[in-house]
Each structure stands twice: as structure tokens, then as C-alpha cells.
Amino acid sequence: MPPANSRIRRHRRTPLHIALNRYRLGLLAASVMALPAAAQQAVEWDCQPNEKGDGWDCKQVTKKASTKEGGASQLPAHVAAGLAPLTTAGTPLAQRLGWVEKEQLSENQKAEVATGCCGMYVAPGDPEKRDQNPEIAPVNVKADWQQEAHKLISLKGNVEITQGNRNLTSDNGVIDAPNNTADFHGNIRIGEPNLLLMGDSAKLNLESGAVTVDNASFVFPQAQVRGTADKLIRDAEEDLRIEGVTYTSCPPDSNAWQLVTGSVDVDTEKNTATARNVRIEVKDIPIVYLPWIRFPLGDESQTGVLFPNLGVGGRNGLDFSLPYYISLADNYDLTLTPRYIQERGNMIEAQFRHLSSWGRTELNASWLGEDQGGEATNDQETVVVGENRWWRNLQHDGAFALGDGTFTTEVDYTKVSDNLYIRDLGINSLDEDESTTHLRQKLELGYNTDHWEISFKSEQFQTIFTDPNQPLSEPYKQLPRLDANGTYNLWGGLNLTLRQHVVAFEHSDETRFQTGDRARLDWGLEWANQWQWGFFTPGVEFRHISYNLDENLGSLADKSPSVTAPLAYLNAGLFFERNSNDYTQTLEPRLFLLYAEQEDQDLLPNQGGLPNFDTSEQTFGFSSLWRKDRFSGGDRLGDAKQASFGLTSRFIDNNGKEWLSASIGKIFYFEDRRTTLNSVLTSAVLDNPVQELDTNGNGVVDEGDARVNERTLVDLNNLTRNSSPIAAELNWRISDRWQFLGDTTWDTDLDRIDRGSVGLRFNDGNNGVFNLGYRYTRNTARVVRNPTDPGFTFLQDQNIKQGDISTIYPLRGNFSLIARWNYDFTNSRNLETFAGVEYNSCCWRTSVVARRWIRRDDLRLLPSSNLDEDEGIFFQIQLKGLAGTSTKVDDLLEEGIYGYQPEQQ
């Protein structure tokens, strides 16, 4: 069957369908048929299965009849039925359905109350008998009065039949032995752990097991839903017909929404149900009508129409889709979704899913013929008119045992017809991510054993956004890549790691991008020692890179460059503790010594300003103090002769909760670094930068020199400085609800902050969220060409200065305010602003959000005047226990507001 976490919109199995299929009255009928006649007095029968297993042995327990009218019926109905105690507050309907106000619940039960609810339905039955299987439990029968006449057994007054965790009560009952029937009248009540069923009368055929219940009401406490039925009929083949059904998750005195059907037919052999004349009512007003709908009662999927999706936007106008789910087998299915887009035309989307014992596969596709173009948001916006537009996607993950290891498979493939597809149409009718720049197309095979992880990968990307000011907008293709990583724990804490890969890099533009093959080895030996008071871990590594480069860019100084450089390190730290009555304070000094031999790497890819294959310099922060290489990727072997010092202190309470963590550290360099990704800063330049770069003759290297820009000056300073910036982090849990976070890197040489962020978070644990944040990153300004005048260029500030405020603030009743303001102080503009209101009650939830946002983020920053701004109003409604119209608002809020947790439908 499809995976449980799949987000496909499909027929949902409601608890009503499950319980009606599970519930069997056969044993109940058998127990009633076993009742012998008795005198006219209060009696109690105790029935046990006989030794042969084909009947019952019953014995009569005589009790004194009550002198009061009605006898035991003077007990409250819920006590007589063996149900959980009910509060005396509330309406009679609430009490009859087992509804308990929140104040009357236990602490464990209060934790289960859904958001927006003031109470819950409590499961019927004696908690001590909750786990007793009625199939094997003895039958107990009670009645105030019983009489046999003409082979009719009459039961009157507090009739109660109990078998394990199943219970039936009524006012009166008549058993017709010759005709094998039994009739119960007045306050019929049937209870088991997850079902409460009530009615005016019930008729049982004791031979066939057929049952009819009139004017029935039902409650499923586990799912917190209730409903009614004019008549419930179970025939001899155990098929069910339910007439005049209503269904809702609202509290007893509310019908904010309800599902109403004329009839439901249940085929127990196929485990399916068919409902006719279905309508969904909100405040007794019909809003959706379906002539019929079929759904599964078990885990099986069932073909049928799913709930539609509706949206309205300025670019596409009305956007309506109606999914149709097709159950092909227990482990694979298909969903076809016709989609109407007012300003573009008709579209079809398809999703095929397959699940097996060794893998999960999902195939998605869409097609829009001759796009009508939509509505442009401004005069400069590019539109697509008259083109066929499509999207295809394949997702697969698999694993199965093979020999002594595990074989794994992975596919992540996405391709669209054009670069603007996601902007215009999204990735299916529900989701959209306009910030996507590259679509991955990856195939990977792996084999893992106790010591080795071997993988074969082919990966490339479709670039769907190209910035003319950033020529490296398309990543290299890896066709293919082979990795083999081994780990061995030898003895005495000695660990051997063997990492190596071979990869072929290709590029569609071989006139500007070097291509070729690369092999890399990283072999290490580490001795790990750890005690309660500290740790001591020395290690050494052998590192090697070699290339076989293509001559697609002409003559190369070396077609097969290689470099080998050893590395050694020592990672050591101490743990000190100081205890008080409420807290334990720690002091954790740490030392990291790193020696990485420098080797000439000028001939490696990145020659003459060309891009390297996959390598960049990592952002500096507190975690950088303990890294063995300042580069990510495989094209450089970072050189280092340095010592890192750090200090961390924590405050931990007696329950193990950390209330404060503060860290600070710095790297001290014993020599200049020589390895760089800046092609201007070759070994010869770094040996004598003034002589090589000072072209204006002023005796210093500055931006007045021909080969020097701001980026080169920053790189030169970083390579020749004696110490790193100071890096610090702080995490302060002010209270159970408030938390403060901060981090910074402070350049002591230039007396400035290079990077920093602060954040204040509030979460009351009950839908109240507030976040306040600010982040700053100093970046080198870049040269930007004017799109309308390519000959004119200017410098654009690349510093990131952004503020972010977001909240979900509870208002009166069940209303909450939703808002976010994300502002770019560098360019004086809003990045994203939205505000709205959410109403969340016990049985339904709705959200309305107005949003304005910029299409591209700062990683692909264009001049402010050329950035598109969009706006829209988003609406969502969820009928709890049934379905919702969309998840788009939930996705927006979950991404934009830290701490927001959308309710699961």
C-alpha cells in the first residue's frame, strides 16, 4: 500500500468506516439466545463457554428485587452501562454522548485534547476491562424482571448484557426462540473501547446474525467524531446498509460542519463502502454535493474522486483542479488531476506510486498545451505564450540485503520545459518554490557493509535561472562518480579511515569551462581517547589529488597535475564542573592543533580565472575552529600551521535541561596560508605581493592596481593575517517559553563585525509563537552590468542586513493573528510581508493570509529596480476529521514562522 507519510490527496478512511466494518454483533446475539427462562424476580445470569466449545453453561444468581420502582434503573444511565463517569455540567446530549469538559479530565486526558477544543469524548466501558477480548470472555446478563410465555422470553428493566469490553443495555427485550429473533426497545446502548452506539430499537436474527438498529447515534472516542443514522442494517452476509447518515467532528452542541448522505452500502467481502447523495454542510448550508462516492473501510486504497483544490491569483486567475484517484493494486496507484487555469488553459497532472519490500518509487508528470501566457505583473516581465509546457519528476529510494551487505538505489530526477515553469505553474497544483535555481537529475547505486560504503553516482542539474552577472550559474555534471569509503576500528581506540573517489566532470559550455577527471584519496589514522574529565585525540592523514584534464580550452601547462600533502592534528579538551543546589556549571576548554603541509597547487583547476570543479571556501564561524580543511569539495588541499583555542560554559539543571551555553574561540596562525581559489594570488604573487601586483607604483597593493579588486584584497588579507576573527555563540533559555540565540565573528585586526545574528523566540506551547531576528553578513561588493546598457557597470553592495519578525498571537476566542515582516536593509525593501487571521475550533480551522513578496532572494541579487514583486491572498479551510481544501497556507506559514506546526489532517 502507499506510504503513510505520502501527501497525496486521496479518499480518507474515517473512523466511522473502520468501526462499522470491525464491529460484530454475532457473539452478542449468541449470548442472548443462550438465556434460559426464569421466574419473575430480579435475576443475574453468569454464562461460560462449555467444554466442547459449541454452547454455553449458564448459572443463575438470584438477587433480591429492588423495592424501588425501576430497581437498578435508578442508577445514572452511564453508570448502568458501565461507561466512564461523565461531568454533571453540560447539556443532556453531551452527557449521553460521553462528552467531558476539559476541567473534568485527568491531566493525561487534558494533554490529548485537540487544539481549540473545550473537552473530549471519553471512551465507554470499564477501564479495567478495556483489554478483555469479548470473543473469549464470559457472558453476564442482568435484568430487573424476566418472564417466559409461549416460548417468548421477556426482559424488562435495566437489561444489560456484558461480554469482556463489550456492553449492551436497553429498557426492554424480547427473545422469540421459535423464530430465532430478539428485539430490544428503549435506550439501546452498545459500547466498546472505541465505539458508542445508541438507538431507539434493535432487532437481531439469532440464526443468521442479521441486525437492524433504528434511529442510531454513534461516537468514536479515539478519533473524536460522532454521527447519526436513521437505520443501520446488517444482513446475513455481514454486509451493511446505513440510511440517513450524518458525520462530524464537532462538539455535541455544534454542527459547524457535517457530512450528510442518503445511504451508505458496505461490502464487507471487498471491504468497501459506497455513499449516495453526499453533501457537506457548513452551518446547515450545503457547500459540496456528490451524487455518489466510494471509499475503502480498511487499509486498501479505493478508486474515486478526491477533494478539489481552488485558488485565485493575479497571474493565473482562477486555478481549479479535481484529482481522481485510481487504485491499481495494494502496492501501486495512480492519481490523475485535470486542472483548469483561467489565464493559461487546461492542464493535466499525473502521479504514479509503487511500493515494494525493497523500495519506494514515485513518478510525476504534467502537461499544459499552448499556454495562453497568463497575466504579467509588470511591463518588463517575460511571459511564455503559445508554448507547450511540461514537468516530469522521478523519485526512488530502495534497499535490500545482498550477501554480507546492503544494496541501495536512489533516483532524484526533475526536468521542466522552460526556466519559467515553476514561477508560472509551480511544482503541481498545490506546491510552489520560486526560489529554486537548479533542478537535480541524480542516479545513485550503493553497497554498504560493516566496514565499507561504496557508491556509484551520476548527477547533473537543469539551470532554471541564469544571472548574467554570475557566469557560474550552471554546476558541473558528474558523469559518473565512484566513492569508496572504509572505516576500521583496530585496537585500543585506533581508527583507520579510507576515503577515495574518482569523478568525471563535464559541462555544456566547454569554451569557458575546463573539463576532465579527478581522483582523490584521504587516508587517516586516529587514536581516540575519552574520559569523563576530557578527551585526547591525535591523528594523521595522507591526502592526494590527481587530474586527467581535457584540452577543450587549448594548451595546458600540465594536462595531468597532481598534488600530495600530509596532515596531522591533535584535538584535546577538558571538562570541569561546579555544582550548586539547582544547576551544574561546566567549563570546557578545548585545543586543536593542525599541521597541513603546503604544496604548490597553481596548476590545479581554476587556472587563469576559470572556475574549479566543485570547491569553495567555507564560511568562518565557531565550528571552523575544529575543521581540518577550510575548503569544501575536492579541488584543494588546504595548508595550515595553526592552533585553535576555544572555551565553552554551560548551565544544566538537575533534570538535565541546558539553560545556557556560551562559547568563544580564535585561531592563531604560525605561517601565512598559500593555498587559495583566487587565480590572481599565485605562489609567486604570495611570495612578494607588492612586487607582483603594485602596478601604480605607490608601494602598496590596493584597488588602484590593474589586477586588484576588493575580492583580491580581502583574500590577500585572510591569507596573511596572524589570527582569525573571534568567533562566539550564545544560546540562553530565559524560561520555558523564551529563548535568546546569538552568534558573531569579530575581526580584531579591522575592528569590525564580519558576520552576526541575534534572535529572540517565544513559544507558549499552545499556539502562541513570536520570533524576532536580525542577521548581518559582510560581503564583497560585486560588479553589476546594467541590463539595458551592457557597457555601463557599477558596484553593488552585497552586505546582507535583514530583519525578521513573525508571530502567531492568540486573540479572543479561537482567533489568532498571523504575521511576518522580512526586510532587506541593504536595499531598503520588503523581502516578504504577510498578515492574516486563523480561526481554530474543535472541528474546523480556516486561515486567510495576504502576502507580498519578492521573487528572488539575495543569493541571486539583481538591481532593485529589476526585481519582481508579487502579491496575493491565500485561503485555507480544514474540516477536521474530513479533509481540507489546500495545504499551501500551511506550507507558507511553516516556512515563514519558526515554531509553527500545522495540524495534521
XYZ file of C-alpha atoms in Angstrom, residues 242-755:
514
model
C -26.767 2.645 6.656
C -29.554 5.082 5.803
C -29.710 8.780 6.571
C -26.141 9.215 7.865
C -24.546 12.354 9.352
C -20.925 12.623 10.442
C -18.926 15.405 12.169
C -16.003 16.043 14.495
C -17.709 18.964 16.221
C -18.680 19.030 19.930
C -22.130 17.687 20.867
C -23.970 21.004 20.682
C -22.368 22.223 17.456
C -22.917 21.344 13.825
C -20.452 23.851 12.362
C -19.972 21.285 9.619
C -21.309 17.838 8.924
C -21.242 15.268 6.154
C -24.744 14.131 5.202
C -25.514 11.116 2.984
C -28.732 9.481 1.871
C -27.309 5.996 2.280
C -24.090 4.022 2.643
C -23.718 0.425 1.412
C -20.851 -1.566 2.907
C -19.460 -4.613 1.110
C -17.620 -6.487 3.850
C -16.115 -9.013 1.439
C -14.454 -6.294 -0.651
C -14.112 -4.064 2.408
C -15.532 -1.039 0.597
C -18.408 1.362 1.095
C -20.481 3.330 -1.393
C -22.283 6.507 -0.310
C -25.045 8.173 -2.327
C -26.345 11.711 -2.321
C -23.402 13.049 -0.339
C -23.233 16.671 0.686
C -21.035 18.655 3.049
C -22.882 21.259 5.086
C -21.412 24.236 6.916
C -23.837 25.774 9.398
C -26.567 23.647 7.760
C -25.760 25.214 4.363
C -24.689 22.713 1.655
C -21.345 23.700 0.072
C -20.319 20.494 -1.750
C -22.532 17.845 -3.365
C -21.545 14.473 -4.825
C -24.117 12.048 -6.281
C -22.014 9.116 -5.027
C -18.624 8.321 -3.609
C -16.878 5.032 -2.861
C -14.202 4.601 -0.234
C -12.269 1.783 1.486
C -13.013 0.559 5.005
C -9.627 -0.960 5.652
C -6.094 -0.167 4.621
C -6.936 -0.833 0.991
C -6.979 2.082 -1.436
C -10.114 2.709 -3.436
C -10.743 4.394 -6.777
C -12.700 7.633 -6.582
C -12.814 11.421 -6.816
C -10.738 13.322 -4.257
C -11.433 16.734 -2.805
C -10.828 19.601 -5.265
C -8.309 22.435 -4.909
C -9.219 26.052 -5.602
C -7.116 29.199 -5.799
C -7.272 32.694 -7.251
C -4.220 34.792 -8.169
C -3.289 37.820 -10.205
C -1.021 35.870 -12.576
C -3.239 32.839 -13.327
C -6.722 33.944 -12.311
C -8.985 31.099 -11.200
C -6.997 27.885 -10.630
C -9.150 24.774 -10.083
C -8.089 21.115 -10.005
C -10.051 17.927 -9.303
C -7.899 14.841 -8.525
C -9.165 11.377 -9.426
C -7.541 8.504 -7.545
C -7.207 5.073 -9.197
C -6.343 2.081 -7.013
C -4.498 -0.343 -9.278
C -3.291 -2.796 -6.600
C -2.414 -2.949 -2.928
C 1.075 -1.574 -3.595
C 0.691 0.827 -6.518
C -1.763 3.526 -7.562
C -2.338 6.406 -9.959
C -3.772 9.887 -9.478
C -4.943 11.923 -12.485
C -5.648 15.617 -11.879
C -7.372 17.733 -14.543
C -6.513 21.387 -13.833
C -8.201 24.495 -15.201
C -6.169 27.732 -15.156
C -8.235 30.705 -16.257
C -5.433 32.735 -17.853
C -3.483 29.782 -19.299
C -5.767 26.937 -20.325
C -6.408 23.298 -19.474
C -3.736 21.154 -17.874
C -3.350 17.534 -16.799
C -1.196 16.245 -13.936
C -0.433 12.620 -13.078
C 1.201 10.801 -10.200
C 2.090 7.096 -10.149
C 3.340 5.453 -6.930
C 4.751 1.997 -6.307
C 5.779 0.442 -3.013
C 7.586 -2.866 -2.603
C 9.515 -4.657 0.102
C 12.760 -3.120 -1.145
C 11.872 0.328 -2.419
C 9.504 3.227 -2.994
C 9.027 4.854 -6.412
C 7.041 7.927 -7.378
C 6.620 9.242 -10.930
C 5.059 12.666 -11.559
C 4.267 14.483 -14.790
C 2.207 17.422 -16.060
C 1.272 18.896 -19.434
C -0.161 22.276 -20.488
C -0.745 22.676 -24.202
C -0.256 26.079 -25.873
C -0.021 28.282 -22.817
C -2.131 31.435 -23.165
C 0.516 33.437 -21.281
C -1.173 34.459 -18.051
C -1.201 37.993 -16.688
C 2.203 39.754 -16.404
C 2.839 41.564 -13.120
C 4.831 44.376 -14.832
C 5.828 45.592 -18.285
C 9.338 44.091 -18.097
C 8.240 40.568 -17.144
C 8.958 37.743 -19.547
C 5.897 35.662 -20.447
C 5.523 32.388 -22.304
C 2.744 32.363 -24.930
C 1.707 29.584 -27.275
C 4.248 27.044 -25.980
C 3.635 23.531 -24.699
C 4.794 23.395 -21.077
C 5.543 20.283 -19.026
C 7.199 18.918 -15.910
C 8.421 15.420 -15.097
C 9.856 14.013 -11.915
C 11.033 10.605 -10.707
C 11.766 9.856 -7.037
C 13.026 6.478 -5.901
C 14.647 5.056 -2.760
C 15.418 1.393 -2.312
C 17.452 -1.023 -0.200
C 17.744 -4.783 0.066
C 20.143 -7.288 1.562
C 22.764 -8.666 -0.771
C 25.428 -11.038 0.518
C 27.005 -9.622 3.673
C 25.840 -6.084 2.971
C 23.003 -3.883 1.744
C 22.454 -2.719 -1.825
C 20.844 0.733 -2.126
C 19.296 2.649 -5.019
C 18.317 6.303 -5.304
C 16.887 8.399 -8.135
C 16.115 12.123 -7.891
C 15.261 13.415 -11.361
C 13.373 16.598 -12.230
C 13.102 18.396 -15.560
C 10.843 21.204 -16.793
C 10.096 22.535 -20.261
C 11.450 26.042 -19.599
C 13.104 28.234 -16.976
C 9.843 29.978 -16.013
C 7.715 26.884 -15.452
C 7.963 26.890 -11.638
C 7.306 30.634 -11.464
C 4.161 30.333 -13.563
C 2.739 26.926 -12.651
C 4.504 25.641 -9.559
C 5.519 22.043 -8.920
C 1.966 20.617 -9.113
C -1.201 22.468 -8.257
C -0.514 22.673 -4.520
C 3.182 23.495 -4.063
C 5.417 26.226 -5.387
C 9.034 27.247 -4.807
C 10.004 30.247 -6.886
C 13.476 30.475 -5.306
C 14.591 27.239 -6.988
C 17.550 27.827 -9.337
C 18.655 24.300 -10.274
C 16.766 21.043 -10.674
C 18.676 17.903 -9.711
C 18.972 14.897 -12.012
C 20.680 12.174 -9.996
C 21.094 8.389 -10.090
C 22.997 6.600 -7.326
C 23.724 2.943 -6.601
C 25.369 1.881 -3.355
C 26.612 -1.129 -1.463
C 27.274 -0.975 2.295
C 28.966 -3.491 4.553
C 30.193 -3.332 8.144
C 33.355 -1.529 7.027
C 32.727 -0.116 3.546
C 30.323 2.267 1.836
C 30.635 2.098 -1.943
C 28.533 4.255 -4.264
C 28.267 4.915 -7.988
C 26.597 8.224 -8.865
C 25.638 10.188 -11.958
C 24.455 13.750 -11.310
C 23.680 16.869 -13.293
C 21.392 19.889 -12.952
C 18.972 21.799 -15.111
C 19.565 25.501 -14.571
C 16.270 27.362 -14.465
C 17.687 30.767 -13.508
C 20.679 32.440 -15.146
C 22.142 35.698 -13.812
C 24.294 37.438 -16.484
C 26.421 38.846 -13.663
C 27.244 35.368 -12.328
C 28.721 33.262 -15.156
C 28.978 30.141 -12.946
C 25.244 29.574 -12.799
C 25.322 26.028 -14.166
C 27.091 23.428 -11.990
C 29.375 20.800 -13.446
C 27.943 17.414 -14.374
C 29.396 14.413 -12.563
C 29.180 11.642 -15.147
C 29.927 9.455 -13.281
C 31.385 9.459 -9.733
C 32.641 6.437 -7.775
C 33.173 6.688 -3.977
C 34.655 4.013 -1.712
C 34.845 4.875 1.991
C 36.099 2.395 4.573
C 36.233 2.521 8.378
C 38.051 0.083 10.656
C 38.231 0.126 14.446
C 41.570 -1.557 15.075
C 42.506 -1.799 18.745
C 42.963 0.470 21.741
C 40.896 3.292 20.267
C 42.881 3.277 16.998
C 40.650 4.021 13.988
C 41.539 3.754 10.307
C 39.543 5.671 7.663
C 39.985 5.201 3.925
C 38.130 7.703 1.729
C 38.601 7.901 -2.015
C 36.676 8.885 -5.116
C 37.040 9.112 -8.885
C 34.815 11.507 -10.839
C 34.454 12.760 -14.405
C 33.397 16.426 -14.719
C 31.581 17.628 -17.828
C 29.983 20.929 -18.788
C 27.710 22.047 -21.599
C 29.923 25.100 -22.264
C 33.383 23.673 -22.974
C 34.582 27.015 -24.355
C 34.582 28.612 -20.894
C 34.715 25.646 -18.503
C 37.573 23.196 -18.059
C 36.507 19.527 -18.100
C 38.268 16.330 -17.120
C 38.648 13.598 -14.489
C 39.712 13.819 -10.854
C 40.814 11.211 -8.316
C 41.233 11.951 -4.622
C 42.473 9.936 -1.634
C 42.076 10.829 2.055
C 43.508 8.122 4.306
C 43.620 8.746 8.042
C 44.682 7.081 11.274
C 43.261 8.407 14.562
C 43.746 7.434 18.199
C 40.588 8.342 20.150
C 40.754 8.605 23.951
C 37.855 9.895 26.023
C 37.216 10.048 29.767
C 34.672 11.759 31.988
C 37.133 14.600 32.579
C 38.248 15.130 28.962
C 39.411 13.748 25.633
C 42.700 13.427 23.736
C 42.653 12.526 20.030
C 45.737 12.769 17.799
C 45.577 11.818 14.123
C 47.377 11.869 10.803
C 46.091 11.888 7.216
C 47.529 11.227 3.790
C 45.838 13.376 1.088
C 46.300 13.153 -2.653
C 44.608 14.696 -5.725
C 45.342 13.881 -9.365
C 43.707 15.003 -12.637
C 43.380 13.977 -16.254
C 42.173 17.202 -17.886
C 40.700 17.605 -21.363
C 42.284 20.033 -23.797
C 38.981 21.693 -24.653
C 40.403 25.115 -23.657
C 43.594 24.829 -25.665
C 47.127 24.179 -24.492
C 47.509 23.358 -20.808
C 50.652 23.843 -18.753
C 50.038 20.401 -17.286
C 47.286 18.102 -18.516
C 47.740 15.715 -15.575
C 48.554 17.792 -12.484
C 48.643 16.126 -9.067
C 49.416 17.104 -5.514
C 50.084 15.191 -2.296
C 50.146 16.736 1.162
C 50.182 15.107 4.631
C 48.198 16.407 7.594
C 48.476 15.933 11.350
C 46.278 17.160 14.170
C 45.640 16.989 17.884
C 42.158 17.507 19.287
C 42.054 17.744 23.109
C 39.740 19.133 25.755
C 38.897 19.136 29.458
C 35.580 19.098 31.347
C 35.283 20.954 34.667
C 32.076 21.019 36.697
C 30.825 23.097 39.600
C 27.614 22.010 41.314
C 25.046 24.135 43.123
C 21.610 23.346 44.520
C 19.828 23.929 41.215
C 22.444 23.877 38.464
C 25.682 22.328 37.299
C 28.049 24.757 35.600
C 30.644 23.381 33.207
C 33.874 24.899 31.919
C 35.162 23.197 28.770
C 38.466 24.444 27.349
C 39.471 22.941 24.012
C 42.680 22.936 21.948
C 43.029 21.972 18.295
C 46.487 21.853 16.733
C 46.630 21.475 12.953
C 49.593 20.985 10.653
C 48.809 20.593 6.944
C 51.758 20.675 4.558
C 51.650 23.328 1.840
C 52.153 22.207 -1.744
C 52.027 24.235 -4.948
C 48.508 23.924 -6.392
C 48.647 26.655 -9.050
C 48.205 24.151 -11.877
C 45.021 22.609 -10.454
C 41.668 23.632 -11.997
C 40.969 27.349 -11.504
C 43.773 28.359 -13.839
C 43.544 31.774 -15.446
C 40.350 32.697 -13.627
C 38.440 29.627 -14.789
C 36.117 28.028 -12.229
C 37.157 24.920 -10.338
C 35.001 21.813 -10.392
C 33.181 21.741 -7.027
C 35.214 23.592 -4.390
C 34.581 26.722 -2.305
C 35.922 28.219 0.901
C 33.727 27.530 3.910
C 32.091 30.343 5.862
C 34.008 31.111 9.057
C 32.268 30.547 12.378
C 32.826 28.884 15.752
C 32.696 25.397 14.197
C 35.530 26.428 11.839
C 37.965 26.296 14.767
C 37.861 22.484 14.681
C 37.891 21.856 10.908
C 40.805 20.056 9.264
C 40.326 21.888 5.965
C 38.962 25.344 5.208
C 37.737 24.181 1.765
C 34.664 22.177 0.832
C 34.815 19.973 -2.261
C 37.768 18.079 -3.678
C 39.912 20.518 -5.712
C 42.126 21.893 -2.951
C 44.263 20.596 -0.077
C 44.182 23.366 2.490
C 47.533 24.213 4.112
C 47.742 25.176 7.784
C 50.140 25.629 10.692
C 47.798 26.836 13.403
C 46.372 26.419 16.880
C 42.703 26.896 17.768
C 41.614 27.742 21.296
C 38.002 27.626 22.449
C 36.080 27.822 25.684
C 32.516 26.693 26.333
C 30.460 27.035 29.511
C 27.047 25.516 30.176
C 24.415 25.723 32.921
C 22.457 22.466 33.276
C 19.668 21.904 35.805
C 19.162 18.779 37.885
C 16.807 17.336 35.249
C 19.456 17.536 32.524
C 17.977 20.569 30.720
C 20.562 23.002 29.369
C 19.632 26.615 30.191
C 22.732 28.431 28.976
C 25.532 27.609 26.563
C 28.204 30.184 25.691
C 31.261 29.591 23.504
C 34.146 31.749 22.284
C 37.308 30.934 20.349
C 40.024 32.027 17.939
C 42.641 30.563 15.576
C 46.309 31.619 15.760
C 48.317 31.169 12.563
C 52.050 30.396 12.706
C 52.545 30.910 8.942
C 50.742 32.545 6.030
C 48.412 30.316 4.069
C 49.377 29.770 0.444
C 46.524 27.676 -0.951
C 43.695 29.730 -2.414
C 40.910 29.700 -5.004
C 41.813 33.216 -6.209
C 43.666 32.714 -9.501
C 45.408 36.101 -9.137
C 47.104 35.053 -5.904
C 49.562 32.503 -7.284
C 52.558 31.259 -5.312
C 54.776 33.859 -6.999
C 52.375 36.646 -6.028
C 52.121 35.449 -2.429
C 55.944 35.327 -2.196
C 56.117 39.046 -2.994
C 52.671 40.624 -3.442
C 53.863 44.222 -3.723
C 56.362 43.430 -6.442
C 53.850 41.381 -8.436
C 50.685 43.447 -8.001
C 51.750 47.081 -7.433
C 51.281 48.468 -10.949
C 50.702 52.118 -9.964
C 53.994 52.333 -8.062
C 52.689 53.578 -4.715
C 54.414 50.790 -2.761
C 51.220 49.019 -1.600
C 48.644 46.686 -3.055
C 45.307 48.485 -3.488
C 42.381 48.730 -5.862
C 44.296 51.215 -7.963
C 46.433 48.384 -9.250
C 45.447 46.809 -12.574
C 44.927 43.225 -11.341
C 43.453 44.055 -7.946
C 39.830 44.359 -6.857
C 38.136 44.280 -3.458
C 37.816 40.487 -3.531
C 41.548 40.064 -4.099
C 42.346 42.452 -1.243
C 40.089 40.525 1.127
C 41.619 37.185 0.099
C 45.155 38.539 0.472
C 44.405 39.817 3.962
C 42.868 36.492 5.019
C 45.917 34.565 3.811
C 48.496 36.756 5.543
C 46.882 37.677 8.867
C 48.274 36.279 12.136
C 44.972 35.259 13.702
C 41.394 34.667 12.747
C 38.429 36.775 13.813
C 36.983 35.917 17.209
C 34.015 33.562 16.884
C 31.331 33.358 19.578
C 27.966 31.664 20.106
C 25.281 32.047 22.774
C 22.158 30.011 23.473
C 20.202 31.246 26.507
C 16.950 29.622 27.547
C 15.488 32.506 29.516
C 12.469 30.493 30.633
C 10.412 27.546 29.441
C 8.863 29.902 26.885
C 11.601 32.383 25.966
C 14.926 31.697 24.244
C 17.729 34.004 23.077
C 20.200 32.985 20.353
C 23.225 34.799 19.027
C 26.463 34.294 17.134
C 29.139 36.612 15.746
C 32.579 36.788 14.191
C 34.545 39.920 15.143
C 37.618 40.896 13.119
C 40.067 42.265 15.714
C 42.527 43.389 13.010
C 39.999 45.658 11.292
C 37.881 46.222 14.428
C 34.612 45.253 12.760
C 31.945 42.568 12.792
C 32.122 40.341 9.724
C 29.059 38.266 10.485
